[in-house]
Amino acid sequence: MLEVRELLAGYGGAEVLRGIDMEVGAGEIVAVLGANGVGKTTLNHALSGLLAHRSGEIRFDGSRIDRASAAEIVNAGLIQVPEGRRIFPNLNVRENLELGSYRRGRERRAANIERVYAVFPRLEERARQTAATLSGGEQQMLAIGRGLMAEPRLLILDEPSLGLSPLFVEEMFGLVRRLHAEGLAILLVEQNVVQSLDLASRAYILENGVFALSGAAAELREDPALKQAYLGM
Amino acid sequence: MYAPAIVAEAFLNGLLTGSVYALIALGLTLVYGVLHIINFAHGALLTGAMFAVWAAHAGLGLDPYLAIPLLTPLFFALGYALQRFVIGPASHGSESNILLVTLGLAIIIENALLATFRSDTRTLATDYGFQSVEFGPLILSKPRLIGFAAAVLVTILLWLVLAHSDTGKAIRAVAKEKLGARLVGIDVGHVYAVTFGLGCACLAIAACLLMPTFYVNPRVGNAFVLVAFTIVVLGGMSSVPGALLGALFVGVVESLSGLYFGDSLGQLGIFLIFILVLLVRPTGLFGAKA
Ligand SMILES: Nc1ncnc2c1ncn2[C@@H]1O[C@H](COP(=O)(O)OP(=O)(O)OP(=O)(O)O)[C@@H](O)[C@H]1O
Ligand SMILES: [Mg+2]
């Protein structure tokens, strides 16, 4: 469904991604893991058309999207829930959800809002509340809900557990599992290595601009190099 | 002291003037709120719109009010194109560049108008220009009453569009969270251009409402925009109801200080209040916290 070949990207003189190759198949959960500042968000931005890449190819459903605009990529169903939530602080909860279907899924907006409310009853209780005044966890629900409004075919989640309490992190991973069970393909970008490897079928470990390790999550869990670098064992 | 009827009349006249100020302030406040820049070409564009109304009347015999459905979409398109194809590309995403580009645009527009129309002051004669309506002891100008009704209506319409349409929500979203907006597929460049277009459309309507009772020369827009800027600050930057209330307030202050201190000092009252408000309540009279 998503194929990335030889992707190079960066900012000005700084090369951040130096040749990324990856794949996400239909209905799969794939994790991208890596330390702070290694370029995970940069990769997501390149995938979503927010950052122009230097070279390489990105294909979604077989068509090139690496020169497409962010809007065209949303149209194709590649939806990102960004790091830091990036909800619209001055709009209320419902308006945020409505804008989730600004470009895709507009015809089924009302029904999809009900679906999101069914997943996150807290959002329905706070439908008229200005998004800026939501708690961190509620903001994360809203960010994911807004992403779901676009009827994603592949959902990129950039550090959905960031800044959440341990209990809520559990809940968030549970939700990702449920979405996957409903058939949604997910690219999960995380620092939370243990839980991500439990959830994902495959994972890529980003280091120095390339994937230093990749493979089935079950195998990576047992990999001595990974254990040492990320789990301190 | 003046008779109560005279003061009441000055007060109402202030509201009538203020309502048209609101339309001019709306464009400025929208562009400021969404693009985060002060559009220095706003005054020149207003002058251009007023000349367009004058020319449509002089050349085509078109009544200023009937020019509204023609000039509003035309100025929307002009504003859209200016932002999308001139201001946006020329500023390369840097806000200080945008300021300079709009300043340059103002100079070009003013000089083009000066070259075309000379510096003469022109007015436009309609048969209703001097008609008035009596309310008991009060006598109010009919075209200015029409202007008031139209300006308030347009402000409410604009507010409804911003509050309830997808485009309006996209405009508000882009104002505060550009990256989030791009991730839901909003074309930020398009939203900027629509916002600029709406500002220019408001100017066109203001020009149509002003011309039956006002004059035009190549510099006339600047005085209005100075007042509009005061309104934007008083009303709290980037608030539609704030702009309307601020404009009505400023219109009344101007009219009353004109009555008490003489016409030439009418605007002095505005700027005195402006400074006072900034000292006491820097977020504006009606503005929310920054
Ligand atoms: N807009 C930018 N301009 C210049 N450099 C940037 C920009 N955004 C990110 N960088 C740099 O690119 C590198 C990768 O950043 P990125 O945000 O992709 O990391 P990350 O893996 O997502 O980190 P984290 O886990 O902390 O979110 C960092 O060194 C960062 O400083
Ligand atoms: Mg990141």
Coordinates of C-alpha atoms and ligand atoms in Angstrom, one line a residue:
Chain A
M1 CA 0.0 0.0 0.0
L2 CA 2.8 2.4 0.9
E3 CA 6.2 1.9 -0.6
V4 CA 9.2 4.2 0.0
R5 CA 12.4 3.8 -2.1
E6 CA 15.8 5.6 -1.5
L7 CA 14.1 8.6 0.2
L8 CA 16.5 11.5 0.9
A9 CA 15.2 14.5 2.8
G10 CA 16.3 17.3 5.1
Y11 CA 16.3 21.0 5.9
G12 CA 18.7 23.4 4.2
G13 CA 22.1 22.0 4.5
A14 CA 21.1 19.3 7.0
E15 CA 20.5 15.9 5.6
V16 CA 18.1 14.1 7.9
L17 CA 17.0 11.1 5.9
R18 CA 19.7 9.4 3.9
G19 CA 18.1 6.7 2.0
I20 CA 14.9 5.3 3.5
D21 CA 13.3 2.1 2.1
M22 CA 10.1 0.9 3.6
E23 CA 6.7 -0.7 3.0
V24 CA 3.4 -0.9 4.7
G25 CA 0.9 -3.5 3.5
A26 CA -2.9 -3.2 3.5
G27 CA -4.2 -3.8 7.0
E28 CA -0.8 -3.9 8.6
I29 CA 0.5 -2.1 11.7
V30 CA 4.1 -1.1 11.1
A31 CA 6.2 0.8 13.8
V32 CA 9.0 3.2 13.1
L33 CA 11.1 3.6 16.2
G34 CA 14.1 5.8 17.0
A35 CA 15.6 8.2 19.4
N36 CA 14.8 11.9 19.7
G37 CA 15.8 14.0 16.8
V38 CA 16.6 11.1 14.5
G39 CA 14.1 12.1 11.8
K40 CA 10.9 10.3 12.5
T41 CA 8.7 13.4 12.1
T42 CA 10.8 14.4 9.1
L43 CA 9.8 11.1 7.5
N44 CA 6.1 11.6 8.3
H45 CA 6.2 15.1 6.9
A46 CA 7.8 13.9 3.7
L47 CA 5.1 11.2 3.4
S48 CA 2.3 13.7 3.9
G49 CA 3.6 16.2 1.4
L50 CA 4.6 18.8 4.0
L51 CA 8.3 18.6 3.2
A52 CA 9.7 18.4 -0.3
H53 CA 12.1 15.4 -0.5
R54 CA 15.5 15.6 -2.2
S55 CA 15.3 12.3 -4.1
G56 CA 13.7 8.9 -4.0
E57 CA 10.2 7.7 -4.5
I58 CA 7.0 7.4 -2.4
R59 CA 4.2 5.3 -3.8
F60 CA 0.7 5.0 -2.3
D61 CA -1.5 2.3 -3.9
G62 CA 1.0 2.2 -6.7
S63 CA 0.9 5.9 -7.7
R64 CA 3.7 8.3 -7.0
I65 CA 2.8 10.8 -4.3
D66 CA 6.2 12.3 -3.6
R67 CA 5.5 15.4 -5.8
A68 CA 1.8 15.6 -4.7
S69 CA 0.5 18.4 -2.5
A70 CA -0.6 17.7 1.0
A71 CA -4.2 18.1 -0.1
E72 CA -3.9 15.5 -2.8
I73 CA -2.3 13.1 -0.4
V74 CA -5.2 13.5 2.0
N75 CA -7.5 12.9 -0.9
A76 CA -5.8 9.6 -1.6
G77 CA -6.5 8.6 2.0
L78 CA -3.1 8.8 3.6
I79 CA -3.9 10.7 6.8
Q80 CA -1.5 11.8 9.5
V81 CA -2.2 12.5 13.2
P82 CA 0.8 14.7 13.8
E83 CA 3.2 15.0 16.7
G84 CA 1.9 17.6 19.2
R85 CA -1.7 17.1 18.1
R86 CA -2.0 20.3 16.0
I87 CA -5.7 20.6 16.6
F88 CA -7.4 23.9 15.9
P89 CA -7.2 25.6 19.3
N90 CA -9.7 28.4 18.5
L91 CA -12.4 26.0 17.1
N92 CA -14.6 23.9 19.2
V93 CA -14.4 20.1 19.3
R94 CA -17.2 19.5 16.8
E95 CA -15.7 22.0 14.3
N96 CA -12.4 20.4 14.6
L97 CA -14.0 17.1 13.7
E98 CA -15.9 18.7 10.8
L99 CA -12.7 20.0 9.4
G100 CA -11.2 16.5 9.5
S101 CA -13.6 15.8 6.6
Y102 CA -12.7 19.1 4.8
R103 CA -11.4 17.2 1.8
R104 CA -12.3 13.6 2.3
G105 CA -15.4 11.9 3.6
R106 CA -17.5 15.0 3.6
E107 CA -20.6 13.2 2.4
R108 CA -20.5 10.9 5.4
R109 CA -19.6 13.7 7.8
A110 CA -22.5 13.4 10.2
A111 CA -22.3 9.6 10.4
N112 CA -18.6 9.7 11.0
I113 CA -18.9 12.2 13.8
E114 CA -21.2 9.8 15.5
R115 CA -18.7 7.0 15.0
V116 CA -15.9 9.2 16.5
Y117 CA -18.2 10.1 19.4
A118 CA -18.8 6.4 19.9
V119 CA -15.1 5.7 20.2
F120 CA -14.5 8.8 22.4
P121 CA -17.6 9.6 24.4
R122 CA -15.6 12.4 26.2
L123 CA -15.5 14.3 22.9
E124 CA -19.3 14.2 22.6
E125 CA -19.6 15.6 26.1
R126 CA -17.3 18.4 25.2
A127 CA -18.6 19.0 21.6
R128 CA -19.0 22.8 22.1
Q129 CA -15.8 23.3 24.1
T130 CA -13.0 25.3 22.6
A131 CA -10.2 22.8 21.7
A132 CA -7.5 24.9 23.4
T133 CA -9.2 24.2 26.8
L134 CA -9.2 20.4 26.5
S135 CA -6.8 18.4 28.6
G136 CA -3.8 16.8 26.9
G137 CA -5.4 13.4 26.7
E138 CA -8.6 14.9 25.3
Q139 CA -6.6 16.8 22.8
Q140 CA -5.0 13.6 21.7
M141 CA -8.4 12.0 21.3
L142 CA -9.5 14.9 19.2
A143 CA -6.4 14.7 17.0
I144 CA -7.1 11.1 16.3
G145 CA -10.8 11.7 15.9
R146 CA -10.1 14.4 13.4
G147 CA -7.8 12.0 11.5
L148 CA -10.5 9.3 11.5
M149 CA -13.0 11.8 10.0
A150 CA -11.1 11.7 6.7
E151 CA -11.8 7.9 6.4
P152 CA -8.1 7.0 6.3
R153 CA -6.8 4.1 4.3
L154 CA -3.5 4.4 6.0
L155 CA -3.2 6.3 9.3
I156 CA 0.1 7.7 10.4
L157 CA 0.3 8.3 14.1
D158 CA 3.3 10.4 15.3
E159 CA 4.0 9.7 18.9
P160 CA 0.4 9.4 20.1
S161 CA 1.5 8.5 23.6
L162 CA 3.6 11.6 24.1
G163 CA 2.8 13.4 27.3
L164 CA 0.0 11.0 28.3
S165 CA -0.2 9.3 31.7
P166 CA 0.7 5.6 31.7
L167 CA -3.0 4.6 32.1
F168 CA -3.9 6.7 29.1
V169 CA -1.0 5.4 27.1
E170 CA -2.5 1.9 27.6
E171 CA -5.8 3.2 26.4
M172 CA -4.2 4.8 23.4
F173 CA -2.5 1.5 22.4
G174 CA -5.7 -0.3 22.9
L175 CA -7.4 2.0 20.5
V176 CA -4.7 1.5 17.9
R177 CA -5.2 -2.2 18.3
R178 CA -9.0 -1.8 17.8
L179 CA -8.6 0.4 14.7
H180 CA -6.2 -2.2 13.3
A181 CA -8.7 -5.0 14.0
E182 CA -11.3 -3.1 11.9
G183 CA -8.9 -3.4 9.0
L184 CA -7.1 0.0 9.1
A185 CA -3.4 0.1 8.0
I186 CA -1.4 2.0 10.6
L187 CA 2.1 3.5 10.6
L188 CA 2.9 4.0 14.2
V189 CA 5.8 6.3 15.0
E190 CA 6.9 6.0 18.6
Q191 CA 9.6 6.1 21.2
N192 CA 7.7 3.7 23.3
V193 CA 9.6 0.7 22.1
V194 CA 8.2 -2.1 24.2
Q195 CA 4.5 -1.4 23.7
S196 CA 5.0 -0.5 20.0
L197 CA 6.7 -3.8 19.3
D198 CA 3.9 -5.7 21.1
L199 CA 1.4 -4.0 18.8
A200 CA 3.1 -3.9 15.5
S201 CA 3.6 -6.8 13.1
R202 CA 6.8 -5.3 11.7
A203 CA 9.1 -2.4 12.7
Y204 CA 11.9 -0.2 11.4
I205 CA 14.5 1.3 13.6
L206 CA 15.8 4.6 12.4
E207 CA 19.4 5.6 13.2
N208 CA 21.6 8.1 11.5
G209 CA 19.2 8.7 8.6
V210 CA 18.7 5.1 7.6
F211 CA 16.9 2.1 9.0
A212 CA 19.6 0.3 11.0
L213 CA 17.3 -2.6 11.8
S214 CA 14.0 -3.8 10.4
G215 CA 11.9 -7.0 10.5
A216 CA 9.2 -8.8 12.3
A217 CA 8.4 -7.2 15.6
A218 CA 8.6 -10.5 17.4
E219 CA 12.2 -11.0 16.2
L220 CA 13.2 -7.4 16.9
R221 CA 12.0 -7.8 20.5
E222 CA 14.7 -10.4 20.9
D223 CA 17.4 -8.6 19.0
P224 CA 20.5 -8.1 21.3
A225 CA 21.5 -4.8 19.6
L226 CA 18.1 -3.3 20.0
K227 CA 17.7 -4.5 23.5
Q228 CA 20.9 -2.8 24.4
A229 CA 20.3 0.5 22.6
Y230 CA 16.6 1.0 23.5
L231 CA 15.7 -1.2 26.4
G232 CA 19.0 -0.8 28.4
M233 CA 19.3 -4.6 28.8
Chain B
M1 CA -24.5 73.2 25.7
Y2 CA -26.4 71.8 22.7
A3 CA -30.0 70.9 22.6
P4 CA -30.6 67.2 23.3
A5 CA -31.9 66.7 19.8
I6 CA -28.7 67.9 18.3
V7 CA -26.6 65.7 20.5
A8 CA -28.8 62.7 19.7
E9 CA -28.6 63.5 16.0
A10 CA -24.8 63.7 16.3
F11 CA -24.8 60.4 18.1
L12 CA -26.9 58.6 15.5
N13 CA -24.8 60.1 12.7
G14 CA -21.8 58.7 14.4
L15 CA -23.4 55.2 14.3
L16 CA -24.1 55.7 10.6
T17 CA -20.5 56.7 9.8
G18 CA -19.2 54.0 12.1
S19 CA -21.0 51.2 10.3
V20 CA -19.2 51.9 7.1
Y21 CA -15.9 52.2 9.0
A22 CA -16.7 48.7 10.2
L23 CA -16.6 47.3 6.6
I24 CA -13.2 48.9 6.1
A25 CA -11.9 47.6 9.4
L26 CA -13.2 44.1 8.7
G27 CA -10.9 43.6 5.8
L28 CA -7.9 44.8 7.8
T29 CA -8.7 42.7 10.8
L30 CA -9.4 39.5 8.8
V31 CA -6.1 39.8 6.9
Y32 CA -4.3 40.6 10.1
G33 CA -5.9 37.6 11.9
V34 CA -5.2 35.1 9.2
L35 CA -2.1 36.2 7.4
H36 CA -0.6 38.0 10.5
I37 CA 0.3 41.1 8.5
I38 CA -1.0 44.6 8.3
N39 CA -2.0 45.2 4.7
F40 CA -0.6 48.6 3.8
A41 CA -2.4 48.5 0.4
H42 CA -5.8 48.5 2.2
G43 CA -6.3 52.3 1.8
A44 CA -5.2 52.4 -1.8
L45 CA -7.5 49.5 -2.6
L46 CA -10.4 51.4 -1.0
T47 CA -9.5 54.5 -3.1
G48 CA -9.5 52.2 -6.1
A49 CA -12.9 50.9 -5.2
M50 CA -14.3 54.4 -4.7
F51 CA -13.0 55.4 -8.2
A52 CA -14.5 52.3 -9.6
V53 CA -17.9 53.3 -8.2
W54 CA -17.4 56.8 -9.5
A55 CA -16.3 55.6 -13.0
A56 CA -19.2 53.1 -13.2
H57 CA -21.6 56.0 -12.5
A58 CA -19.9 58.6 -14.7
G59 CA -19.2 56.1 -17.6
L60 CA -22.0 53.6 -17.5
G61 CA -24.6 55.6 -15.5
L62 CA -24.6 52.8 -13.0
D63 CA -26.2 53.7 -9.6
P64 CA -23.7 53.2 -6.7
Y65 CA -26.1 50.8 -5.0
L66 CA -26.6 48.8 -8.1
A67 CA -22.8 48.6 -8.5
I68 CA -22.7 46.5 -5.3
P69 CA -23.5 43.1 -7.1
L70 CA -21.0 44.0 -9.8
L71 CA -18.0 45.4 -7.8
T72 CA -18.2 43.0 -4.9
P73 CA -17.3 39.9 -6.9
L74 CA -14.9 41.9 -9.0
F75 CA -13.0 43.1 -5.9
F76 CA -13.1 39.7 -4.4
A77 CA -11.4 38.3 -7.5
L78 CA -9.0 41.2 -7.6
G79 CA -8.0 40.6 -3.9
Y80 CA -7.8 36.8 -4.5
A81 CA -5.5 37.3 -7.5
L82 CA -3.3 39.9 -5.7
Q83 CA -2.6 37.6 -2.8
R84 CA -2.3 34.4 -4.8
F85 CA -0.2 35.7 -7.7
V86 CA 1.5 38.8 -6.5
I87 CA 1.8 39.2 -2.7
G88 CA 2.2 35.5 -1.8
P89 CA 4.8 34.6 -4.4
A90 CA 6.7 37.9 -4.0
S91 CA 7.0 37.5 -0.2
H92 CA 8.5 34.0 -0.2
G93 CA 6.8 33.2 3.1
S94 CA 8.5 36.0 5.1
E95 CA 6.1 38.3 7.0
S96 CA 8.3 41.4 6.7
N97 CA 8.5 40.9 3.0
I98 CA 4.7 40.8 2.8
L99 CA 4.6 44.2 4.5
L100 CA 7.0 45.7 2.0
V101 CA 5.1 44.1 -0.9
T102 CA 1.8 45.6 0.3
L103 CA 3.5 49.0 0.8
G104 CA 4.8 48.8 -2.7
L105 CA 1.4 47.8 -4.0
A106 CA -0.1 50.8 -2.3
I107 CA 2.3 53.2 -4.0
I108 CA 1.7 51.6 -7.4
I109 CA -2.1 51.8 -7.0
E110 CA -2.1 55.4 -5.7
N111 CA 0.1 56.6 -8.5
A112 CA -1.8 54.8 -11.2
L113 CA -5.0 56.5 -9.9
L114 CA -3.2 59.8 -9.8
A115 CA -2.1 59.4 -13.4
T116 CA -5.5 58.3 -14.5
F117 CA -7.8 60.7 -12.5
R118 CA -5.4 63.5 -11.6
S119 CA -5.5 64.8 -8.1
D120 CA -9.0 66.4 -8.5
T121 CA -11.6 65.7 -5.9
R122 CA -14.8 64.2 -7.5
T123 CA -18.3 63.6 -6.3
L124 CA -21.1 61.8 -7.8
A125 CA -24.6 63.2 -8.0
T126 CA -27.7 61.0 -7.3
D127 CA -31.2 62.2 -6.8
Y128 CA -31.3 60.7 -3.3
G129 CA -27.9 62.1 -2.2
F130 CA -29.4 64.8 -0.1
Q131 CA -32.6 63.2 0.8
S132 CA -33.3 62.8 4.5
V133 CA -35.6 60.9 6.8
E134 CA -37.3 62.5 9.8
F135 CA -37.7 60.7 13.1
G136 CA -39.6 63.2 15.3
P137 CA -37.1 66.0 15.9
L138 CA -34.2 64.1 14.3
I139 CA -33.3 64.4 10.7
L140 CA -31.0 61.7 9.3
S141 CA -29.5 61.4 5.8
K142 CA -31.3 58.7 3.8
P143 CA -28.2 57.3 1.9
R144 CA -26.4 57.1 5.2
L145 CA -29.2 55.1 6.8
I146 CA -29.1 52.8 3.8
G147 CA -25.4 52.5 4.3
F148 CA -25.9 51.6 7.9
A149 CA -28.4 48.9 7.2
A150 CA -26.3 47.4 4.4
A151 CA -23.0 47.6 6.4
V152 CA -24.6 45.8 9.5
L153 CA -26.1 43.2 7.2
V154 CA -22.8 42.5 5.5
T155 CA -21.0 42.3 8.8
I156 CA -23.5 39.7 10.1
L157 CA -23.3 37.8 6.8
L158 CA -19.5 37.7 7.0
W159 CA -19.7 36.6 10.6
L160 CA -22.1 33.8 9.7
V161 CA -19.8 32.6 6.9
L162 CA -16.9 32.5 9.2
A163 CA -18.8 30.7 11.9
H164 CA -20.7 28.1 9.9
S165 CA -19.3 27.4 6.4
D166 CA -16.5 25.0 5.8
T167 CA -14.5 27.8 4.1
G168 CA -15.1 30.0 7.2
K169 CA -13.9 27.3 9.5
A170 CA -10.9 26.7 7.3
I171 CA -10.1 30.4 7.5
R172 CA -10.2 30.3 11.3
A173 CA -8.2 27.1 11.3
V174 CA -5.4 28.5 9.2
A175 CA -5.3 31.6 11.4
K176 CA -4.1 29.5 14.3
E177 CA -2.8 26.2 13.1
K178 CA -1.4 26.1 9.6
L179 CA 0.3 22.7 9.8
G180 CA -2.9 21.1 11.2
A181 CA -4.8 22.7 8.4
R182 CA -2.5 21.3 5.7
L183 CA -2.9 17.8 7.3
V184 CA -6.7 17.9 6.8
G185 CA -6.1 18.9 3.2
I186 CA -6.7 22.7 3.5
D187 CA -4.8 24.6 0.8
V188 CA -3.3 27.4 2.9
G189 CA -2.4 29.5 -0.1
H190 CA -6.0 29.4 -1.3
V191 CA -7.3 30.3 2.2
Y192 CA -5.0 33.3 2.3
A193 CA -6.2 34.4 -1.1
V194 CA -9.9 34.0 -0.1
T195 CA -9.3 36.0 3.1
F196 CA -7.6 38.8 1.1
G197 CA -10.5 38.6 -1.4
L198 CA -13.1 38.9 1.4
G199 CA -11.3 42.0 2.7
C200 CA -11.3 43.6 -0.8
A201 CA -15.0 42.7 -1.3
C202 CA -15.8 44.5 2.0
L203 CA -13.9 47.5 0.6
A204 CA -16.0 47.5 -2.6
I205 CA -19.2 47.4 -0.6
A206 CA -17.9 50.2 1.7
A207 CA -17.1 52.3 -1.4
C208 CA -20.6 51.8 -2.9
L209 CA -22.1 52.9 0.4
L210 CA -19.9 55.9 0.8
M211 CA -20.0 57.4 -2.7
P212 CA -23.5 58.8 -2.6
T213 CA -22.5 61.1 0.2
F214 CA -18.7 61.3 0.0
Y215 CA -16.0 62.4 -2.5
V216 CA -13.1 60.6 -4.0
N217 CA -9.5 61.7 -4.8
P218 CA -6.4 59.5 -5.1
R219 CA -5.5 59.9 -1.4
V220 CA -8.9 59.6 0.2
G221 CA -8.5 55.9 1.3
N222 CA -5.7 56.7 3.7
A223 CA -7.7 58.7 6.2
F224 CA -10.3 55.9 6.4
V225 CA -7.7 53.3 6.9
L226 CA -6.0 55.2 9.7
V227 CA -9.4 55.2 11.5
A228 CA -9.9 51.6 10.5
F229 CA -6.6 50.7 12.1
T230 CA -7.7 52.4 15.3
I231 CA -10.9 50.4 15.2
V232 CA -9.0 47.1 14.7
V233 CA -6.8 47.8 17.7
L234 CA -9.8 49.0 19.8
G235 CA -11.9 46.0 18.8
G236 CA -9.2 43.6 19.6
M237 CA -7.2 42.3 16.7
S238 CA -9.0 39.8 14.4
S239 CA -12.5 39.8 15.9
V240 CA -15.5 40.4 13.7
P241 CA -18.0 41.6 16.4
G242 CA -15.1 43.6 17.9
A243 CA -14.6 45.4 14.6
L244 CA -18.3 46.2 14.3
L245 CA -18.6 47.5 17.9
G246 CA -15.2 49.3 17.7
A247 CA -16.3 51.0 14.5
L248 CA -19.6 52.1 15.9
F249 CA -17.9 53.5 19.0
V250 CA -15.3 55.3 16.9
G251 CA -18.0 56.7 14.6
V252 CA -19.8 58.1 17.7
V253 CA -16.6 59.5 19.3
E254 CA -15.7 61.2 16.0
S255 CA -19.2 62.7 15.6
L256 CA -19.5 64.0 19.1
S257 CA -16.0 65.4 19.3
G258 CA -16.8 67.1 15.9
L259 CA -19.8 68.6 17.5
Y260 CA -18.0 69.9 20.6
F261 CA -14.6 70.8 19.3
G262 CA -15.4 71.6 15.7
D263 CA -15.3 69.5 12.5
S264 CA -11.6 69.7 11.9
L265 CA -10.9 68.2 15.4
G266 CA -13.4 65.3 15.0
Q267 CA -10.7 62.7 14.5
L268 CA -8.6 64.1 17.3
G269 CA -11.2 62.5 19.8
I270 CA -10.6 59.1 18.2
F271 CA -6.9 59.2 18.6
L272 CA -7.1 60.5 22.2
I273 CA -9.4 57.6 23.1
F274 CA -7.2 55.3 21.2
I275 CA -4.2 56.2 23.3
L276 CA -6.2 56.1 26.5
V277 CA -7.5 52.6 25.7
L278 CA -4.1 51.3 24.8
L279 CA -2.8 52.6 28.2
V280 CA -5.6 51.1 30.2
R281 CA -6.6 48.0 28.2
P282 CA -3.9 47.1 25.7
T283 CA -5.9 44.1 24.3
G284 CA -8.6 46.5 23.0
L285 CA -12.0 47.5 24.4
F286 CA -13.8 44.4 23.1
G287 CA -10.8 42.2 22.5
A288 CA -10.3 38.9 24.3
K289 CA -7.0 38.3 26.1
A290 CA -4.1 38.1 23.6
Ligands
LIG1 N1 12.0 22.8 10.2 C1 13.2 22.3 10.5 N2 14.3 23.0 10.1 C2 15.6 22.6 10.3 N3 15.8 21.4 11.0 C3 14.8 20.7 11.4 C4 13.5 21.1 11.2 N4 12.6 20.2 11.7 C5 13.4 19.2 12.3 N5 14.7 19.6 12.1 C6 15.9 18.7 12.5 O1 15.8 17.5 11.9 C7 16.2 16.5 12.8 C8 15.1 15.4 12.9 O2 14.0 16.0 13.5 P1 12.6 15.2 13.7 O3 11.6 16.2 14.2 O4 12.3 14.5 12.4 O5 13.0 14.1 14.7 P2 12.1 13.1 15.5 O6 12.8 11.7 15.2 O7 10.7 13.2 15.1 O8 12.4 13.4 17.0 P3 11.4 13.3 18.2 O9 11.3 11.9 18.7 O10 12.0 14.2 19.3 O11 10.0 13.8 17.8 C9 16.5 17.1 14.1 O12 17.9 17.3 14.2 C10 15.8 18.5 14.0 O13 16.6 19.4 14.7
MG2 MG 9.1 13.7 16.1

